[in-house]
Coordinates of C-alpha atoms and ligand atoms in Angstrom, one line a residue:
X1 CA 68.5 106.3 138.4
X2 CA 72.1 106.8 137.2
X3 CA 72.6 106.8 133.5
X4 CA 74.4 104.1 131.5
X5 CA 76.6 105.4 128.6
X6 CA 78.4 103.6 125.9
X7 CA 81.5 105.5 124.0
X8 CA 82.2 104.1 120.6
X9 CA 85.8 104.3 119.9
X10 CA 89.7 103.3 120.9
X11 CA 92.0 106.4 121.0
X12 CA 92.8 109.5 123.0
X13 CA 89.4 111.2 121.8
X14 CA 87.4 108.6 123.1
X15 CA 89.4 108.9 126.6
X16 CA 88.5 112.5 126.8
X17 CA 84.9 111.5 125.9
X18 CA 84.9 109.2 128.9
X19 CA 86.9 111.2 131.1
X20 CA 84.2 114.2 130.6
X21 CA 81.5 111.8 130.8
X22 CA 82.6 110.3 134.0
X23 CA 82.2 113.9 135.8
X24 CA 78.7 114.2 135.0
X25 CA 76.9 113.5 138.5
X26 CA 74.2 111.7 136.2
X27 CA 76.3 109.1 134.7
X28 CA 76.8 106.1 136.9
X29 CA 78.2 103.4 134.3
X30 CA 80.3 104.0 131.3
X31 CA 81.2 101.5 128.9
X32 CA 83.7 101.6 125.8
X33 CA 83.8 99.7 122.7
X34 CA 86.4 98.6 122.4
X35 CA 88.6 101.2 124.5
X36 CA 92.4 100.6 125.3
X37 CA 94.3 99.8 128.7
X38 CA 94.1 103.5 130.0
X39 CA 90.3 104.1 129.3
X40 CA 89.8 101.0 131.3
X41 CA 90.5 102.8 134.3
X42 CA 87.4 104.9 134.0
X43 CA 85.2 102.8 131.8
X44 CA 84.6 99.0 131.0
X45 CA 86.0 98.0 128.0
X46 CA 83.9 95.8 125.7
X47 CA 85.3 93.8 122.7
X48 CA 83.8 95.2 120.2
X49 CA 84.8 97.1 117.2
X50 CA 83.8 100.4 116.3
X51 CA 81.9 99.5 112.7
X52 CA 80.3 96.4 114.3
X53 CA 76.8 98.1 114.1
X54 CA 74.7 95.0 115.0
X55 CA 77.0 93.9 117.8
X56 CA 77.3 97.5 119.1
X57 CA 73.2 97.8 119.0
X58 CA 72.4 94.1 120.8
X59 CA 75.0 95.5 123.2
X60 CA 73.3 98.7 123.9
X61 CA 69.9 96.7 124.1
X62 CA 71.1 93.9 126.6
X63 CA 72.8 96.3 128.9
X64 CA 69.7 99.1 128.7
X65 CA 72.1 101.5 127.8
X66 CA 70.7 105.4 128.2
X67 CA 72.8 106.9 125.5
X68 CA 75.6 106.0 122.8
X69 CA 78.4 108.2 122.0
X70 CA 80.3 108.0 118.7
X71 CA 84.0 109.1 118.4
X72 CA 85.5 107.9 115.0
X73 CA 84.0 108.7 111.4
X74 CA 84.2 104.9 110.2
X75 CA 81.4 104.1 112.7
X76 CA 79.0 107.0 111.4
X77 CA 80.5 106.5 107.8
X78 CA 78.8 103.0 108.0
X79 CA 75.4 104.2 109.4
X80 CA 76.0 103.3 113.4
X81 CA 73.5 106.1 114.1
X82 CA 71.0 105.3 111.6
X83 CA 70.9 102.1 112.8
X84 CA 70.4 102.9 116.4
X85 CA 67.7 105.4 115.8
X86 CA 65.8 102.8 114.0
X87 CA 65.7 100.6 116.9
X88 CA 64.7 103.2 119.1
X89 CA 68.0 103.5 120.9
X90 CA 69.5 107.1 121.7
X91 CA 72.9 107.8 120.1
X92 CA 75.1 111.2 119.8
X93 CA 76.4 111.5 116.2
X94 CA 75.6 112.0 112.9
X95 CA 73.6 109.9 110.2
X96 CA 75.3 108.6 107.4
X97 CA 74.0 111.4 105.3
X98 CA 74.8 114.2 107.3
X99 CA 78.2 112.2 107.6
X100 CA 79.1 113.0 103.9
X101 CA 80.3 116.4 104.9
X102 CA 83.4 114.4 105.7
X103 CA 83.4 111.3 103.9
X104 CA 82.8 113.0 100.8
X105 CA 85.1 116.1 99.9
X106 CA 83.4 117.0 96.8
X107 CA 79.9 116.9 98.9
X108 CA 81.6 119.2 101.4
X109 CA 82.7 121.6 98.5
X110 CA 79.3 121.6 96.6
X111 CA 77.7 122.6 99.7
X112 CA 79.9 125.5 100.2
X113 CA 79.8 127.0 96.7
X114 CA 76.1 126.4 96.6
X115 CA 75.5 128.3 100.0
X116 CA 78.4 130.7 99.6
X117 CA 80.6 129.8 102.4
X118 CA 84.1 130.7 101.9
X119 CA 86.7 128.2 100.8
X120 CA 89.2 127.3 98.5
X121 CA 88.2 127.6 94.8
X122 CA 88.1 124.0 93.1
X123 CA 87.3 121.4 90.3
X124 CA 86.8 118.0 90.8
X125 CA 88.1 115.1 88.4
X126 CA 88.0 111.2 87.8
X127 CA 90.0 111.8 84.8
X128 CA 94.0 112.0 84.8
X129 CA 94.3 114.2 81.5
X130 CA 91.7 116.5 82.3
X131 CA 92.9 116.8 86.1
X132 CA 97.0 117.6 84.7
X133 CA 95.4 120.1 82.2
X134 CA 93.7 121.9 85.3
X135 CA 96.5 121.7 87.3
X136 CA 98.7 123.4 84.5
X137 CA 96.5 126.2 84.1
X138 CA 96.4 126.9 87.5
X139 CA 100.6 126.2 88.6
X140 CA 101.7 125.9 92.1
X141 CA 101.5 125.6 94.9
X142 CA 98.2 123.5 94.3
X143 CA 96.1 121.0 96.7
X144 CA 95.0 117.5 95.3
X145 CA 92.3 116.0 97.8
X146 CA 91.6 112.4 97.4
X147 CA 87.5 112.1 97.6
X148 CA 86.8 109.7 100.1
X149 CA 87.6 108.8 103.8
X150 CA 91.5 108.4 103.7
X151 CA 92.2 108.7 107.3
X152 CA 93.9 112.4 106.9
X153 CA 96.4 110.7 104.1
X154 CA 94.3 111.6 101.1
X155 CA 95.7 115.4 100.8
X156 CA 98.8 116.4 98.7
X157 CA 99.7 120.1 99.0
X158 CA 102.3 120.1 95.9
X159 CA 104.8 122.7 95.6
X160 CA 105.8 122.0 92.2
X161 CA 103.7 121.1 88.9
X162 CA 106.0 117.8 88.7
X163 CA 105.0 116.9 92.6
X164 CA 101.2 117.5 91.7
X165 CA 101.6 115.3 88.7
X166 CA 103.0 112.4 90.6
X167 CA 100.1 112.7 93.2
X168 CA 97.4 112.7 90.4
X169 CA 99.1 109.7 88.8
X170 CA 98.6 108.1 92.5
X171 CA 95.3 108.9 92.9
X172 CA 93.6 108.5 89.6
X173 CA 96.1 106.2 87.4
X174 CA 97.5 103.7 90.0
X175 CA 94.1 103.4 92.0
X176 CA 96.5 103.1 95.2
X177 CA 93.8 105.0 96.9
X178 CA 91.0 102.8 95.5
X179 CA 89.0 104.2 92.5
X180 CA 88.0 107.4 92.8
X181 CA 87.8 110.8 92.5
X182 CA 90.2 114.0 93.1
X183 CA 89.3 117.5 94.0
X184 CA 92.2 120.1 93.4
X185 CA 92.0 123.4 94.9
X186 CA 93.8 126.3 95.4
X187 CA 96.8 126.7 97.7
X188 CA 95.7 129.2 100.6
X189 CA 98.2 130.8 103.3
X190 CA 97.5 131.7 107.0
X191 CA 97.2 130.2 110.4
X192 CA 94.9 127.3 110.6
X193 CA 92.8 126.4 113.5
X194 CA 90.0 124.1 114.3
X195 CA 86.5 125.3 115.6
X196 CA 84.6 122.4 117.0
X197 CA 80.8 123.1 117.7
X198 CA 77.7 121.0 119.1
X199 CA 75.6 121.1 116.3
X200 CA 71.5 120.3 116.5
X201 CA 69.9 120.8 113.3
X202 CA 70.3 124.9 112.9
X203 CA 71.4 125.4 116.6
X204 CA 75.4 125.9 116.8
X205 CA 77.3 126.1 119.9
X206 CA 81.0 126.6 119.9
X207 CA 83.8 125.2 122.0
X208 CA 87.2 126.7 122.5
X209 CA 89.0 127.1 119.5
X210 CA 91.9 124.6 119.3
X211 CA 95.1 124.1 117.1
X212 CA 96.6 120.9 116.0
X213 CA 100.4 120.2 114.8
X214 CA 100.1 117.6 111.9
X215 CA 103.8 117.2 111.0
X216 CA 106.1 114.5 112.8
X217 CA 108.8 116.9 114.2
X218 CA 109.7 120.3 115.5
X219 CA 109.4 123.0 113.3
X220 CA 106.8 121.4 111.4
X221 CA 109.1 119.2 109.6
X222 CA 108.8 115.4 108.4
X223 CA 105.7 113.6 107.4
X224 CA 102.4 114.4 108.2
X225 CA 100.5 112.2 111.1
X226 CA 97.1 112.1 112.9
X227 CA 98.4 114.9 115.0
X228 CA 101.2 115.4 117.3
X229 CA 99.8 117.7 119.6
X230 CA 97.1 120.6 120.2
X231 CA 96.6 123.4 122.6
X232 CA 93.6 126.2 123.1
X233 CA 93.7 129.7 123.7
X234 CA 95.8 130.5 120.6
X235 CA 96.4 134.7 121.1
X236 CA 96.4 135.0 117.3
X237 CA 92.8 133.7 116.6
X238 CA 90.7 136.6 118.2
X239 CA 87.2 136.7 119.2
X240 CA 86.4 138.7 116.3
X241 CA 87.8 135.8 114.1
X242 CA 85.6 133.2 116.0
X243 CA 82.7 135.6 115.5
X244 CA 83.2 135.6 111.6
X245 CA 83.9 132.0 111.5
X246 CA 80.5 131.2 113.5
X247 CA 78.6 133.9 110.9
X248 CA 80.3 133.0 107.9
X249 CA 81.1 129.6 108.3
X250 CA 79.5 127.4 111.0
X251 CA 76.3 128.7 111.4
X252 CA 75.4 128.9 107.4
X253 CA 77.1 125.3 107.1
X254 CA 74.5 124.1 109.6
X255 CA 71.4 125.6 107.7
X256 CA 72.4 124.3 104.9
X257 CA 72.7 120.7 106.0
X258 CA 69.2 121.1 107.1
X259 CA 68.2 123.0 103.7
X260 CA 69.7 119.7 101.9
X261 CA 67.5 117.1 104.3
X262 CA 70.6 115.9 106.2
X263 CA 70.6 118.0 109.3
X264 CA 73.5 117.6 111.7
X265 CA 73.0 115.9 115.2
X266 CA 76.6 115.8 116.8
X267 CA 79.6 117.4 116.5
X268 CA 80.9 119.6 113.4
X269 CA 84.5 120.2 113.1
X270 CA 85.5 123.3 111.1
X271 CA 89.4 122.9 109.8
X272 CA 89.7 126.6 109.2
X273 CA 92.6 129.1 107.7
X274 CA 92.7 132.7 108.7
X275 CA 93.6 134.0 105.2
X276 CA 94.5 137.5 104.1
X277 CA 90.9 137.8 102.4
X278 CA 89.2 136.2 106.0
X279 CA 88.8 132.7 107.5
X280 CA 88.1 130.3 105.1
X281 CA 87.3 126.4 105.0
X282 CA 90.3 123.9 104.5
X283 CA 88.1 120.7 105.6
X284 CA 84.9 119.9 107.8
X285 CA 85.0 117.0 109.9
X286 CA 81.8 115.0 111.0
X287 CA 83.0 114.3 114.7
X288 CA 85.3 115.5 117.4
X289 CA 88.9 116.1 116.4
X290 CA 91.9 114.3 117.6
X291 CA 93.7 115.5 119.2
X292 CA 91.8 118.6 119.7
X293 CA 89.2 117.0 122.0
X294 CA 91.6 116.2 124.3
X295 CA 92.6 119.5 125.0
X296 CA 89.0 121.0 124.4
X297 CA 87.1 118.6 126.6
X298 CA 88.9 119.5 129.9
X299 CA 87.9 122.6 129.7
X300 CA 84.1 121.7 129.7
X301 CA 82.7 122.7 133.0
X302 CA 79.1 121.9 132.6
X303 CA 77.3 118.6 132.8
X304 CA 78.0 117.1 129.2
X305 CA 75.7 114.1 129.6
X306 CA 73.0 117.1 129.3
X307 CA 74.7 118.2 125.9
X308 CA 74.8 115.0 124.3
X309 CA 71.5 113.7 125.2
X310 CA 69.9 117.1 124.1
X311 CA 71.2 116.7 120.7
X312 CA 70.8 112.8 121.1
X313 CA 67.0 113.5 121.4
X314 CA 66.6 116.5 119.4
X315 CA 65.8 119.1 122.5
X316 CA 67.0 122.6 122.8
X317 CA 70.6 122.7 124.1
X318 CA 71.8 124.8 127.2
X319 CA 74.6 126.9 126.8
X320 CA 77.7 125.2 128.6
X321 CA 80.0 126.7 130.9
X322 CA 83.7 126.6 129.9
X323 CA 86.8 127.2 131.8
X324 CA 88.7 130.1 130.7
X325 CA 92.1 128.2 131.4
X326 CA 94.7 127.0 128.8
X327 CA 95.4 123.6 127.9
X328 CA 98.4 121.8 125.9
X329 CA 98.8 118.6 125.1
X330 CA 102.0 116.6 123.8
X331 CA 101.6 113.3 122.3
X332 CA 103.7 110.4 122.9
X333 CA 104.6 108.4 119.7
X334 CA 106.4 105.3 118.9
X335 CA 109.5 106.0 116.9
X336 CA 109.4 105.0 113.5
X337 CA 105.7 106.4 113.4
X338 CA 104.0 107.7 111.3
X339 CA 106.2 104.9 109.0
X340 CA 106.8 101.8 110.4
X341 CA 107.0 101.2 114.3
X342 CA 107.3 98.3 116.8
X343 CA 104.8 97.7 119.8
X344 CA 105.1 96.1 123.3
X345 CA 107.5 98.3 124.7
X346 CA 106.9 98.6 128.7
X347 CA 106.0 102.5 129.6
X348 CA 106.4 103.2 133.1
X349 CA 106.1 106.4 135.3
X350 CA 102.7 107.9 134.4
X351 CA 101.5 107.5 137.9
X352 CA 103.7 110.4 138.6
X353 CA 102.4 112.7 136.5
X354 CA 100.2 115.8 138.0
X355 CA 98.5 116.4 134.7
X356 CA 96.0 114.3 132.8
X357 CA 96.7 111.5 130.3
X358 CA 95.0 110.2 127.8
X359 CA 96.0 107.0 126.1
X360 CA 95.9 106.7 122.4
X361 CA 97.7 103.6 121.6
X362 CA 98.2 101.6 124.9
X363 CA 97.5 97.6 126.2
X364 CA 98.1 95.5 129.4
X365 CA 100.7 92.6 128.7
X366 CA 101.1 90.7 132.1
X367 CA 100.0 93.7 134.0
X368 CA 102.7 96.0 132.6
X369 CA 101.6 99.1 130.6
X370 CA 102.9 98.6 127.1
X371 CA 102.9 100.6 123.5
X372 CA 100.5 99.1 121.4
X373 CA 99.9 101.9 118.2
X374 CA 101.6 104.7 116.5
X375 CA 100.4 107.4 118.5
X376 CA 100.4 106.2 122.3
X377 CA 99.4 108.8 124.5
X378 CA 98.7 112.5 125.2
X379 CA 100.0 114.2 128.2
X380 CA 97.5 117.3 128.6
X381 CA 98.6 120.2 131.0
X382 CA 95.9 122.7 132.0
X383 CA 96.8 126.4 133.7
X384 CA 95.8 129.8 134.1
X385 CA 98.0 130.8 131.0
X386 CA 99.5 129.1 128.0
X387 CA 102.7 129.5 128.8
X388 CA 102.1 127.7 132.0
X389 CA 100.7 125.0 130.5
X390 CA 103.5 124.7 127.9
X391 CA 105.9 124.5 130.7
X392 CA 103.7 121.8 133.0
X393 CA 103.2 120.0 129.7
X394 CA 106.9 119.8 128.9
X395 CA 108.2 118.6 132.3
X396 CA 105.2 116.2 132.9
X397 CA 106.2 114.8 129.8
X398 CA 109.6 114.1 130.7
X399 CA 108.3 111.6 133.7
X400 CA 107.2 108.9 131.4
X401 CA 109.5 106.4 130.9
X402 CA 109.8 104.2 127.9
X403 CA 112.4 102.9 125.3
X404 CA 110.6 103.5 121.9
X405 CA 108.7 106.8 122.4
X406 CA 109.4 110.2 120.8
X407 CA 107.7 113.4 121.2
X408 CA 107.8 117.2 119.6
X409 CA 109.2 119.9 122.2
X410 CA 107.3 122.9 120.3
X411 CA 103.9 122.5 120.5
X412 CA 102.2 125.6 120.7
X413 CA 105.1 127.4 119.1
X414 CA 102.9 129.8 116.9
X415 CA 101.7 131.3 119.8
X416 CA 104.9 132.0 121.3
X417 CA 106.5 133.5 118.3
X418 CA 107.8 136.8 118.8
Ligands
AMP501 P1 94.1 117.2 106.0 O1 95.0 115.8 106.1 O2 93.0 116.8 105.4 O3 93.9 117.2 107.6 O4 94.8 118.1 105.8 C1 95.9 118.4 105.6 C2 96.9 119.7 105.6 O5 96.7 120.3 104.0 C3 95.8 120.8 106.3 O6 95.8 120.6 107.4 C4 96.5 122.0 105.6 O7 97.6 122.3 106.1 C5 96.8 121.4 104.4 N1 95.8 122.1 103.1 C6 94.6 121.5 102.9 N2 93.8 122.4 102.1 C7 94.4 123.3 101.6 C8 94.5 124.7 100.9 N3 93.4 124.8 100.1 N4 95.6 125.6 100.7 C9 96.6 125.4 101.5 N5 97.0 124.2 102.9 C10 96.0 123.3 102.4
LIG502 N1 92.8 116.8 114.1 C1 92.4 116.4 112.9 C2 91.6 115.5 112.9 O1 90.7 115.4 113.8 O2 90.9 115.2 111.6

């Protein structure tokens, strides 16, 4: 009998997961909770939020769901996996205690120090005076990370002591982030890349590496965002770099989590930097990256249901086949994002695109597709070379008609630098 799958989440990442599952010959029916207007073309959307664990569980039981796949960290951090497993339901994602590798920066840093996994030197503080003294002893640039899930907004790269001090006051005195601790770490340099792996205990299967673009505008200018585009096949990350990242970072981390009694059972995302002293960890995430997933999963040429279910049931993994093509994705965001923006603008023309389009924040209003979020959609081109993928993504992005969208035009520029 065909398999019935529930995907939890509502962004471009979940659209890419739904798309990959829809290519599985075993999968007969896909639900997505809560999903979005684009996902609705490929899955039946259900009005349950990603953190409504009881409702999700009840839905999975009532609908005889064979497998649930979790996108967002918020759902993992509230223990959706633990709850499903307790009820005997199959689910892909990490337990609450394994999710600490993302939800607690300090947990992640302590793990790396204990198991000799390369990362920037650090100290953690909950006292402003002590943090300030440490920052002064280290000098600038210096990096401050608020300890807790902060939706990517909890990191400040301070270029001066004054900037660092202002951030410390924010984080430790004003409590604008909620009461917490701050990890202060050394500033590293080098190209950044994302290495996502499927992990089952000590078993680790890498996906193609990708690079995100966090700043809002061309030339990496403007404020930090959730990601304005991504691409694969970066020429400056070699097979040797990937082998080093696997041997020094991803495999030892998976082992360490087993040794700590919280084995991984989902995606481990390494936010890595190729520094002059080798590959080092900037951060770990306990889930698929966004927008990296939107450029990586289109290259998955095996049956992804098998991979998800093997991890969910703790069975040995089969090495999947990946296409050697390149992909490049351009995010279309609402004008004003990541600050204030308006919603509800009609979007036309996407039916003319020859590329994939994953929806991030769209809705349907009286049968018209409209903008409904900061990041609205990502146009993902795939081609034999990165240059072709770039040209295709650029051309196709122009076909999207909407009065309130902007996008970067330099996604992948580090690969094209002479
Ligand atoms: P995040 O918001 O956690 O994704 O990280 C924000 C960005 O801060 C990263 O993508 C890096 O560019 C930068 N960053 C974080 N830690 C360091 C570090 N130790 N040295 C230099 N840059 C860093
Ligand atoms: N692309 C960064 C993240 O998913 O957190």
